[in-house]
Amino acid sequence: MNKTLTPIIKPNQIFSKSEIAYLREKKDYRGIGLLLHAWTIIFASIAIYSLVPNLFTFIAAVLVIAGRQLGLAILMHEGAHGLLVNDTNKNNFISQWICAFPVWSDTYGYRHYHLAHHRHTQTIDDPDLSLSKPFPVKKFSFARKVMRDIFGITGLVQRYELIFKTLLTNDTKKDDGKKISGFQSKNILIGILISNIIIFISFSAVGQWWYYFAFWLLPLLTFFQLFLRIRNIAEHAGVKENCNDFNNARTTYANILERAFVAPYYVNYHLEHHLLMFVPCYKLKDAHKLLLKKGHKQEIEIKDGYISLLRSVIV
């Protein structure tokens, strides 16, 4: 494993000024459109179950909602990079209240942690190294983790730690070693509580209070965790030991089902995101095409689908 920063490839070494300008440009309507898409799919899934209530539509709704909850986490990631909309204050507000808090997360804490990951990708100082370092793993070990995710154990443990460690300590130590104040942490919990109460009240207003538990908490504590795990594996697990900026992250080609559940909103173009942090997610595919056009296909880390990816890191 590398002990120092990997060589930095600057965008202007690969792309022209006009290409960089195009890739950098953000469109507010595109970011808002992705948010509307995520929430529309969530409510449409619930509506379908309400119209045709049976076991199949219930399971389908839970799975689809879990995929869109991951989508909200991905869009929070966009917000952490300031890429949802052009106005910084609006970007932060939308990312925090419409993306992060509903799925029990925090844009500001994530931004601090995540930018450290970008600075130290796949080095000993990478706060995300624990997500990729154990791979390849044995099939039994992976299956055990999958079961923990599906049965809600992973989700419950994480929420327990979030709530009680925050309430019982004055300061919360983040994964990169720095701290945020107990006051800040408790404000995060209040934001999570408020957003989830709003979701609960919304379901109660249509006479279905139990939908909050069935169609929000259940997906969040179970399949969201599994989809998040697969997404994390795809991004960095099993990359080359002698990493450089072209292969310390991975792009995974995704079919329509994979995009629905484990790769929403272009998150599968993760290598391009690492090379070009300033590019909004809806232009990452364009960045990928440009890299291929410029002859970099043999240099970059690509997997053809998530099944192929998992087979390569599970032995």
mmCIF file of C-alpha atoms in Angstrom:
data_model
loop_
_atom_site.group_PDB
_atom_site.id
_atom_site.type_symbol
_atom_site.label_atom_id
_atom_site.label_comp_id
_atom_site.label_asym_id
_atom_site.label_seq_id
_atom_site.Cartn_x
_atom_site.Cartn_y
_atom_site.Cartn_z
ATOM 1 C CA MET A 1 0.000 0.000 0.000
ATOM 2 C CA ASN A 2 1.319 3.425 -0.905
ATOM 3 C CA LYS A 3 2.588 5.475 2.045
ATOM 4 C CA THR A 4 2.639 8.810 0.253
ATOM 5 C CA LEU A 5 0.339 10.724 -2.010
ATOM 6 C CA THR A 6 -0.074 9.318 -5.491
ATOM 7 C CA PRO A 7 1.154 11.439 -8.432
ATOM 8 C CA ILE A 8 -1.342 14.170 -9.230
ATOM 9 C CA ILE A 9 -2.501 14.377 -12.831
ATOM 10 C CA LYS A 10 -3.793 17.886 -13.515
ATOM 11 C CA PRO A 11 -6.914 18.265 -15.695
ATOM 12 C CA ASN A 12 -5.130 20.587 -18.138
ATOM 13 C CA GLN A 13 -2.659 17.790 -18.847
ATOM 14 C CA ILE A 14 -5.508 15.725 -20.311
ATOM 15 C CA PHE A 15 -8.260 18.080 -21.448
ATOM 16 C CA SER A 16 -8.360 21.283 -23.449
ATOM 17 C CA LYS A 17 -9.547 24.557 -21.928
ATOM 18 C CA SER A 18 -12.850 24.325 -23.792
ATOM 19 C CA GLU A 19 -13.385 20.726 -22.621
ATOM 20 C CA ILE A 20 -12.670 21.708 -19.016
ATOM 21 C CA ALA A 21 -15.036 24.675 -19.289
ATOM 22 C CA TYR A 22 -17.814 22.427 -20.610
ATOM 23 C CA LEU A 23 -17.257 19.756 -17.964
ATOM 24 C CA ARG A 24 -17.097 22.320 -15.157
ATOM 25 C CA GLU A 25 -20.340 24.115 -16.032
ATOM 26 C CA LYS A 26 -23.213 23.371 -13.630
ATOM 27 C CA LYS A 27 -26.875 23.649 -14.547
ATOM 28 C CA ASP A 28 -29.184 24.302 -11.604
ATOM 29 C CA TYR A 29 -32.110 22.604 -13.326
ATOM 30 C CA ARG A 30 -30.066 19.427 -13.787
ATOM 31 C CA GLY A 31 -29.224 19.169 -10.088
ATOM 32 C CA ILE A 32 -32.783 19.973 -9.002
ATOM 33 C CA GLY A 33 -34.058 17.514 -11.606
ATOM 34 C CA LEU A 34 -32.057 14.691 -10.051
ATOM 35 C CA LEU A 35 -33.489 15.529 -6.620
ATOM 36 C CA LEU A 36 -37.021 15.556 -7.986
ATOM 37 C CA HIS A 37 -36.355 12.266 -9.735
ATOM 38 C CA ALA A 38 -35.205 10.586 -6.501
ATOM 39 C CA TRP A 39 -38.184 11.718 -4.435
ATOM 40 C CA THR A 40 -40.666 11.086 -7.265
ATOM 41 C CA ILE A 41 -39.483 7.472 -7.563
ATOM 42 C CA ILE A 42 -39.782 7.050 -3.790
ATOM 43 C CA PHE A 43 -43.367 8.321 -3.640
ATOM 44 C CA ALA A 44 -44.358 6.538 -6.845
ATOM 45 C CA SER A 45 -43.181 3.233 -5.354
ATOM 46 C CA ILE A 46 -45.335 3.815 -2.285
ATOM 47 C CA ALA A 47 -48.288 4.870 -4.441
ATOM 48 C CA ILE A 48 -48.076 1.672 -6.479
ATOM 49 C CA TYR A 49 -48.141 -0.400 -3.298
ATOM 50 C CA SER A 50 -51.114 1.609 -2.044
ATOM 51 C CA LEU A 51 -53.028 0.953 -5.257
ATOM 52 C CA VAL A 52 -52.035 -2.735 -5.499
ATOM 53 C CA PRO A 53 -51.136 -3.873 -1.963
ATOM 54 C CA ASN A 54 -49.524 -7.293 -1.974
ATOM 55 C CA LEU A 55 -46.260 -8.927 -0.948
ATOM 56 C CA PHE A 56 -44.650 -8.411 -4.359
ATOM 57 C CA THR A 57 -45.367 -4.669 -4.550
ATOM 58 C CA PHE A 58 -44.266 -4.278 -0.917
ATOM 59 C CA ILE A 59 -40.882 -5.933 -1.525
ATOM 60 C CA ALA A 60 -40.462 -4.058 -4.803
ATOM 61 C CA ALA A 61 -41.172 -0.750 -3.056
ATOM 62 C CA VAL A 62 -38.661 -1.465 -0.280
ATOM 63 C CA LEU A 63 -35.935 -2.342 -2.807
ATOM 64 C CA VAL A 64 -36.609 0.623 -5.089
ATOM 65 C CA ILE A 65 -36.790 3.072 -2.172
ATOM 66 C CA ALA A 66 -33.507 1.740 -0.779
ATOM 67 C CA GLY A 67 -31.943 2.421 -4.171
ATOM 68 C CA ARG A 68 -33.266 5.990 -4.167
ATOM 69 C CA GLN A 69 -32.115 6.481 -0.567
ATOM 70 C CA LEU A 70 -28.665 5.622 -1.863
ATOM 71 C CA GLY A 71 -29.419 8.117 -4.619
ATOM 72 C CA LEU A 72 -30.048 10.792 -1.985
ATOM 73 C CA ALA A 73 -26.718 9.903 -0.356
ATOM 74 C CA ILE A 74 -25.050 10.271 -3.759
ATOM 75 C CA LEU A 75 -26.689 13.658 -4.248
ATOM 76 C CA MET A 76 -25.514 14.656 -0.759
ATOM 77 C CA HIS A 77 -22.046 13.766 -2.035
ATOM 78 C CA GLU A 78 -22.680 16.129 -4.946
ATOM 79 C CA GLY A 79 -23.683 18.799 -2.470
ATOM 80 C CA ALA A 80 -20.552 18.197 -0.412
ATOM 81 C CA HIS A 81 -18.566 19.054 -3.549
ATOM 82 C CA GLY A 82 -20.761 22.102 -4.199
ATOM 83 C CA LEU A 83 -22.128 20.620 -7.414
ATOM 84 C CA LEU A 84 -25.913 20.510 -6.937
ATOM 85 C CA VAL A 85 -26.628 24.155 -7.770
ATOM 86 C CA ASN A 86 -24.445 27.203 -8.370
ATOM 87 C CA ASP A 87 -25.453 29.216 -5.300
ATOM 88 C CA THR A 88 -23.357 27.955 -2.366
ATOM 89 C CA ASN A 89 -25.938 28.607 0.363
ATOM 90 C CA LYS A 90 -28.720 26.982 -1.620
ATOM 91 C CA ASN A 91 -26.451 24.062 -2.461
ATOM 92 C CA ASN A 92 -25.642 23.456 1.202
ATOM 93 C CA PHE A 93 -29.243 23.834 2.354
ATOM 94 C CA ILE A 94 -30.604 21.455 -0.294
ATOM 95 C CA SER A 95 -27.862 18.935 0.308
ATOM 96 C CA GLN A 96 -28.379 18.982 4.067
ATOM 97 C CA TRP A 97 -32.170 19.056 4.377
ATOM 98 C CA ILE A 98 -33.376 17.243 1.269
ATOM 99 C CA CYS A 99 -30.567 14.699 0.844
ATOM 100 C CA ALA A 100 -28.519 14.167 4.010
ATOM 101 C CA PHE A 101 -30.828 14.503 7.020
ATOM 102 C CA PRO A 102 -33.576 12.213 5.646
ATOM 103 C CA VAL A 103 -31.036 9.354 5.333
ATOM 104 C CA TRP A 104 -29.434 10.127 8.704
ATOM 105 C CA SER A 105 -26.319 11.818 7.407
ATOM 106 C CA ASP A 106 -24.653 15.259 7.469
ATOM 107 C CA THR A 107 -23.276 17.186 4.498
ATOM 108 C CA TYR A 108 -20.735 19.236 6.434
ATOM 109 C CA GLY A 109 -19.202 16.366 8.361
ATOM 110 C CA TYR A 110 -19.147 14.244 5.242
ATOM 111 C CA ARG A 111 -17.476 17.027 3.233
ATOM 112 C CA HIS A 112 -14.636 17.352 5.732
ATOM 113 C CA TYR A 113 -14.083 13.599 5.816
ATOM 114 C CA HIS A 114 -14.554 13.051 2.093
ATOM 115 C CA LEU A 115 -12.124 15.726 0.932
ATOM 116 C CA ALA A 116 -9.470 14.022 3.053
ATOM 117 C CA HIS A 117 -10.243 10.858 1.096
ATOM 118 C CA HIS A 118 -9.647 12.750 -2.155
ATOM 119 C CA ARG A 119 -6.348 14.196 -0.916
ATOM 120 C CA HIS A 120 -4.990 10.827 0.225
ATOM 121 C CA THR A 121 -6.708 8.279 -2.027
ATOM 122 C CA GLN A 122 -5.500 4.724 -1.367
ATOM 123 C CA THR A 123 -2.658 5.824 0.916
ATOM 124 C CA ILE A 124 -2.239 5.166 4.620
ATOM 125 C CA ASP A 125 -3.809 8.570 5.318
ATOM 126 C CA ASP A 126 -6.985 7.782 3.377
ATOM 127 C CA PRO A 127 -9.926 7.758 5.870
ATOM 128 C CA ASP A 128 -11.757 5.371 3.499
ATOM 129 C CA LEU A 129 -8.899 2.877 3.305
ATOM 130 C CA SER A 130 -10.708 0.449 5.618
ATOM 131 C CA LEU A 131 -13.411 0.077 2.963
ATOM 132 C CA SER A 132 -10.996 -1.222 0.334
ATOM 133 C CA LYS A 133 -7.978 -2.635 2.188
ATOM 134 C CA PRO A 134 -9.601 -5.957 3.293
ATOM 135 C CA PHE A 135 -10.223 -7.043 -0.312
ATOM 136 C CA PRO A 136 -10.163 -9.609 -1.747
ATOM 137 C CA VAL A 137 -12.285 -11.350 0.898
ATOM 138 C CA LYS A 138 -13.570 -14.889 1.333
ATOM 139 C CA LYS A 139 -17.070 -15.718 0.128
ATOM 140 C CA PHE A 140 -18.208 -16.677 3.632
ATOM 141 C CA SER A 141 -16.978 -13.387 5.084
ATOM 142 C CA PHE A 142 -18.773 -11.401 2.404
ATOM 143 C CA ALA A 143 -21.979 -13.445 2.787
ATOM 144 C CA ARG A 144 -21.949 -12.778 6.528
ATOM 145 C CA LYS A 145 -21.701 -9.031 5.911
ATOM 146 C CA VAL A 146 -24.540 -9.202 3.380
ATOM 147 C CA MET A 147 -26.751 -10.977 5.926
ATOM 148 C CA ARG A 148 -25.929 -8.363 8.552
ATOM 149 C CA ASP A 149 -26.962 -5.661 6.099
ATOM 150 C CA ILE A 150 -30.191 -7.310 4.944
ATOM 151 C CA PHE A 151 -31.363 -8.124 8.471
ATOM 152 C CA GLY A 152 -30.714 -4.593 9.669
ATOM 153 C CA ILE A 153 -27.856 -5.330 12.052
ATOM 154 C CA THR A 154 -25.394 -3.008 10.285
ATOM 155 C CA GLY A 155 -27.961 -0.219 10.062
ATOM 156 C CA LEU A 156 -29.023 -0.489 13.699
ATOM 157 C CA VAL A 157 -25.437 -0.544 14.964
ATOM 158 C CA GLN A 158 -24.559 2.540 12.932
ATOM 159 C CA ARG A 159 -27.625 4.462 14.131
ATOM 160 C CA TYR A 160 -26.983 3.406 17.724
ATOM 161 C CA GLU A 161 -23.452 4.756 17.493
ATOM 162 C CA LEU A 162 -24.659 7.961 15.833
ATOM 163 C CA ILE A 163 -27.272 8.670 18.499
ATOM 164 C CA PHE A 164 -25.729 7.508 21.747
ATOM 165 C CA LYS A 165 -22.127 8.444 21.099
ATOM 166 C CA THR A 166 -23.322 11.928 20.188
ATOM 167 C CA LEU A 167 -25.570 12.276 23.222
ATOM 168 C CA LEU A 168 -23.081 10.866 25.714
ATOM 169 C CA THR A 169 -19.943 12.743 24.633
ATOM 170 C CA ASN A 170 -19.042 16.391 24.483
ATOM 171 C CA ASP A 171 -16.983 15.984 21.308
ATOM 172 C CA THR A 172 -17.334 13.553 18.429
ATOM 173 C CA LYS A 173 -14.133 12.294 16.842
ATOM 174 C CA LYS A 174 -14.374 11.910 13.104
ATOM 175 C CA ASP A 175 -12.639 9.190 11.129
ATOM 176 C CA ASP A 176 -9.819 11.504 10.033
ATOM 177 C CA GLY A 177 -8.927 12.202 13.665
ATOM 178 C CA LYS A 178 -10.419 15.698 13.941
ATOM 179 C CA LYS A 179 -13.310 16.612 16.165
ATOM 180 C CA ILE A 180 -16.570 18.448 15.882
ATOM 181 C CA SER A 181 -18.148 19.933 18.987
ATOM 182 C CA GLY A 182 -20.879 18.216 20.926
ATOM 183 C CA PHE A 183 -23.118 21.200 20.140
ATOM 184 C CA GLN A 184 -22.596 20.700 16.403
ATOM 185 C CA SER A 185 -23.227 16.965 16.713
ATOM 186 C CA LYS A 186 -26.449 17.480 18.625
ATOM 187 C CA ASN A 187 -27.623 19.989 15.994
ATOM 188 C CA ILE A 188 -27.068 17.287 13.387
ATOM 189 C CA LEU A 189 -29.246 14.904 15.409
ATOM 190 C CA ILE A 190 -31.926 17.575 15.697
ATOM 191 C CA GLY A 191 -31.862 18.073 11.922
ATOM 192 C CA ILE A 192 -32.172 14.333 11.337
ATOM 193 C CA LEU A 193 -35.041 14.180 13.824
ATOM 194 C CA ILE A 194 -36.903 17.104 12.248
ATOM 195 C CA SER A 195 -36.579 15.777 8.698
ATOM 196 C CA ASN A 196 -37.737 12.306 9.707
ATOM 197 C CA ILE A 197 -40.664 13.733 11.708
ATOM 198 C CA ILE A 198 -41.702 15.597 8.546
ATOM 199 C CA ILE A 199 -41.628 12.329 6.603
ATOM 200 C CA PHE A 200 -43.627 10.619 9.370
ATOM 201 C CA ILE A 201 -46.215 13.431 9.448
ATOM 202 C CA SER A 202 -46.513 13.307 5.657
ATOM 203 C CA PHE A 203 -47.443 9.624 5.808
ATOM 204 C CA SER A 204 -49.749 10.213 8.766
ATOM 205 C CA ALA A 205 -51.548 12.963 6.860
ATOM 206 C CA VAL A 206 -52.735 10.396 4.323
ATOM 207 C CA GLY A 207 -53.762 7.997 7.095
ATOM 208 C CA GLN A 208 -50.781 5.650 6.788
ATOM 209 C CA TRP A 209 -48.410 6.463 9.682
ATOM 210 C CA TRP A 210 -46.918 2.985 9.511
ATOM 211 C CA TYR A 211 -45.548 3.720 6.031
ATOM 212 C CA TYR A 212 -42.710 5.612 7.715
ATOM 213 C CA PHE A 213 -41.499 2.423 9.339
ATOM 214 C CA ALA A 214 -42.261 0.144 6.389
ATOM 215 C CA PHE A 215 -41.142 2.369 3.527
ATOM 216 C CA TRP A 216 -38.531 4.610 5.085
ATOM 217 C CA LEU A 217 -36.820 3.053 8.090
ATOM 218 C CA LEU A 218 -37.007 -0.536 6.805
ATOM 219 C CA PRO A 219 -35.252 0.197 3.474
ATOM 220 C CA LEU A 220 -32.790 2.543 5.180
ATOM 221 C CA LEU A 221 -31.742 -0.018 7.787
ATOM 222 C CA THR A 222 -31.550 -2.982 5.414
ATOM 223 C CA PHE A 223 -31.087 -2.869 1.642
ATOM 224 C CA PHE A 224 -29.742 0.682 1.652
ATOM 225 C CA GLN A 225 -26.838 -0.663 3.700
ATOM 226 C CA LEU A 226 -26.259 -3.494 1.225
ATOM 227 C CA PHE A 227 -26.404 -1.210 -1.803
ATOM 228 C CA LEU A 228 -24.064 1.236 -0.065
ATOM 229 C CA ARG A 229 -21.612 -1.583 0.662
ATOM 230 C CA ILE A 230 -21.566 -2.690 -2.983
ATOM 231 C CA ARG A 231 -21.099 0.889 -4.124
ATOM 232 C CA ASN A 232 -18.139 1.309 -1.752
ATOM 233 C CA ILE A 233 -16.567 -1.947 -2.930
ATOM 234 C CA ALA A 234 -16.873 -0.926 -6.570
ATOM 235 C CA GLU A 235 -15.118 2.387 -6.088
ATOM 236 C CA HIS A 236 -11.734 1.274 -4.731
ATOM 237 C CA ALA A 237 -11.604 -2.377 -3.635
ATOM 238 C CA GLY A 238 -9.014 -4.470 -5.423
ATOM 239 C CA VAL A 239 -7.294 -1.638 -7.289
ATOM 240 C CA LYS A 240 -3.609 -2.008 -8.084
ATOM 241 C CA GLU A 241 -1.037 -1.833 -5.302
ATOM 242 C CA ASN A 242 1.093 0.644 -7.262
ATOM 243 C CA CYS A 243 -1.749 3.124 -7.646
ATOM 244 C CA ASN A 244 -1.630 6.274 -9.715
ATOM 245 C CA ASP A 245 -4.316 8.811 -10.545
ATOM 246 C CA PHE A 246 -5.600 6.652 -13.406
ATOM 247 C CA ASN A 247 -6.170 3.515 -11.330
ATOM 248 C CA ASN A 248 -6.571 4.412 -7.651
ATOM 249 C CA ALA A 249 -10.335 4.483 -8.280
ATOM 250 C CA ARG A 250 -12.555 2.500 -10.614
ATOM 251 C CA THR A 251 -15.236 3.085 -13.198
ATOM 252 C CA THR A 252 -17.809 0.297 -13.436
ATOM 253 C CA TYR A 253 -20.125 0.018 -16.394
ATOM 254 C CA ALA A 254 -23.680 -0.362 -15.088
ATOM 255 C CA ASN A 255 -26.822 -1.743 -16.700
ATOM 256 C CA ILE A 256 -30.299 -0.382 -15.989
ATOM 257 C CA LEU A 257 -30.885 -2.583 -12.916
ATOM 258 C CA GLU A 258 -27.509 -1.720 -11.442
ATOM 259 C CA ARG A 259 -28.208 1.971 -11.991
ATOM 260 C CA ALA A 260 -31.543 1.554 -10.222
ATOM 261 C CA PHE A 261 -30.104 -0.001 -7.087
ATOM 262 C CA VAL A 262 -26.326 0.272 -6.587
ATOM 263 C CA ALA A 263 -25.197 2.930 -9.078
ATOM 264 C CA PRO A 264 -27.660 5.842 -9.105
ATOM 265 C CA TYR A 265 -26.868 9.197 -10.634
ATOM 266 C CA TYR A 266 -23.640 8.295 -12.447
ATOM 267 C CA VAL A 267 -21.790 7.255 -9.296
ATOM 268 C CA ASN A 268 -20.292 4.349 -11.240
ATOM 269 C CA TYR A 269 -17.986 6.831 -13.017
ATOM 270 C CA HIS A 270 -15.913 7.127 -9.888
ATOM 271 C CA LEU A 271 -12.491 7.318 -11.515
ATOM 272 C CA GLU A 272 -13.605 10.330 -13.514
ATOM 273 C CA HIS A 273 -14.898 11.912 -10.315
ATOM 274 C CA HIS A 274 -11.481 11.508 -8.691
ATOM 275 C CA LEU A 275 -9.676 12.953 -11.686
ATOM 276 C CA LEU A 276 -12.149 15.846 -12.002
ATOM 277 C CA MET A 277 -13.757 16.696 -8.676
ATOM 278 C CA PHE A 278 -15.286 19.859 -10.140
ATOM 279 C CA VAL A 279 -17.450 17.961 -12.638
ATOM 280 C CA PRO A 280 -21.155 17.497 -11.752
ATOM 281 C CA CYS A 281 -22.258 13.869 -11.813
ATOM 282 C CA TYR A 282 -24.370 14.217 -14.967
ATOM 283 C CA LYS A 283 -21.230 15.087 -16.967
ATOM 284 C CA LEU A 284 -19.013 12.271 -15.669
ATOM 285 C CA LYS A 285 -20.065 9.998 -18.528
ATOM 286 C CA ASP A 286 -18.950 12.709 -20.961
ATOM 287 C CA ALA A 287 -15.617 12.903 -19.146
ATOM 288 C CA HIS A 288 -15.282 9.126 -19.476
ATOM 289 C CA LYS A 289 -15.925 9.283 -23.228
ATOM 290 C CA LEU A 290 -13.293 11.992 -23.582
ATOM 291 C CA LEU A 291 -10.740 9.882 -21.709
ATOM 292 C CA LEU A 292 -11.385 6.963 -24.043
ATOM 293 C CA LYS A 293 -11.236 9.241 -27.094
ATOM 294 C CA LYS A 294 -7.849 10.513 -25.949
ATOM 295 C CA GLY A 295 -6.465 6.976 -25.740
ATOM 296 C CA HIS A 296 -6.449 6.377 -21.964
ATOM 297 C CA LYS A 297 -8.523 3.183 -21.959
ATOM 298 C CA GLN A 298 -5.589 0.910 -21.173
ATOM 299 C CA GLU A 299 -4.461 3.099 -18.276
ATOM 300 C CA ILE A 300 -7.713 3.482 -16.377
ATOM 301 C CA GLU A 301 -9.356 0.952 -14.069
ATOM 302 C CA ILE A 302 -12.645 -0.263 -15.586
ATOM 303 C CA LYS A 303 -14.947 -3.172 -14.743
ATOM 304 C CA ASP A 304 -17.736 -4.376 -16.995
ATOM 305 C CA GLY A 305 -20.633 -4.581 -14.551
ATOM 306 C CA TYR A 306 -21.048 -5.044 -10.820
ATOM 307 C CA ILE A 307 -21.273 -8.829 -10.919
ATOM 308 C CA SER A 308 -17.934 -8.962 -12.684
ATOM 309 C CA LEU A 309 -16.555 -6.519 -10.111
ATOM 310 C CA LEU A 310 -17.736 -8.570 -7.142
ATOM 311 C CA ARG A 311 -16.338 -11.775 -8.628
ATOM 312 C CA SER A 312 -12.937 -10.121 -8.891
ATOM 313 C CA VAL A 313 -12.762 -9.207 -5.182
ATOM 314 C CA ILE A 314 -14.543 -12.193 -3.587
ATOM 315 C CA VAL A 315 -12.549 -15.443 -3.573
#
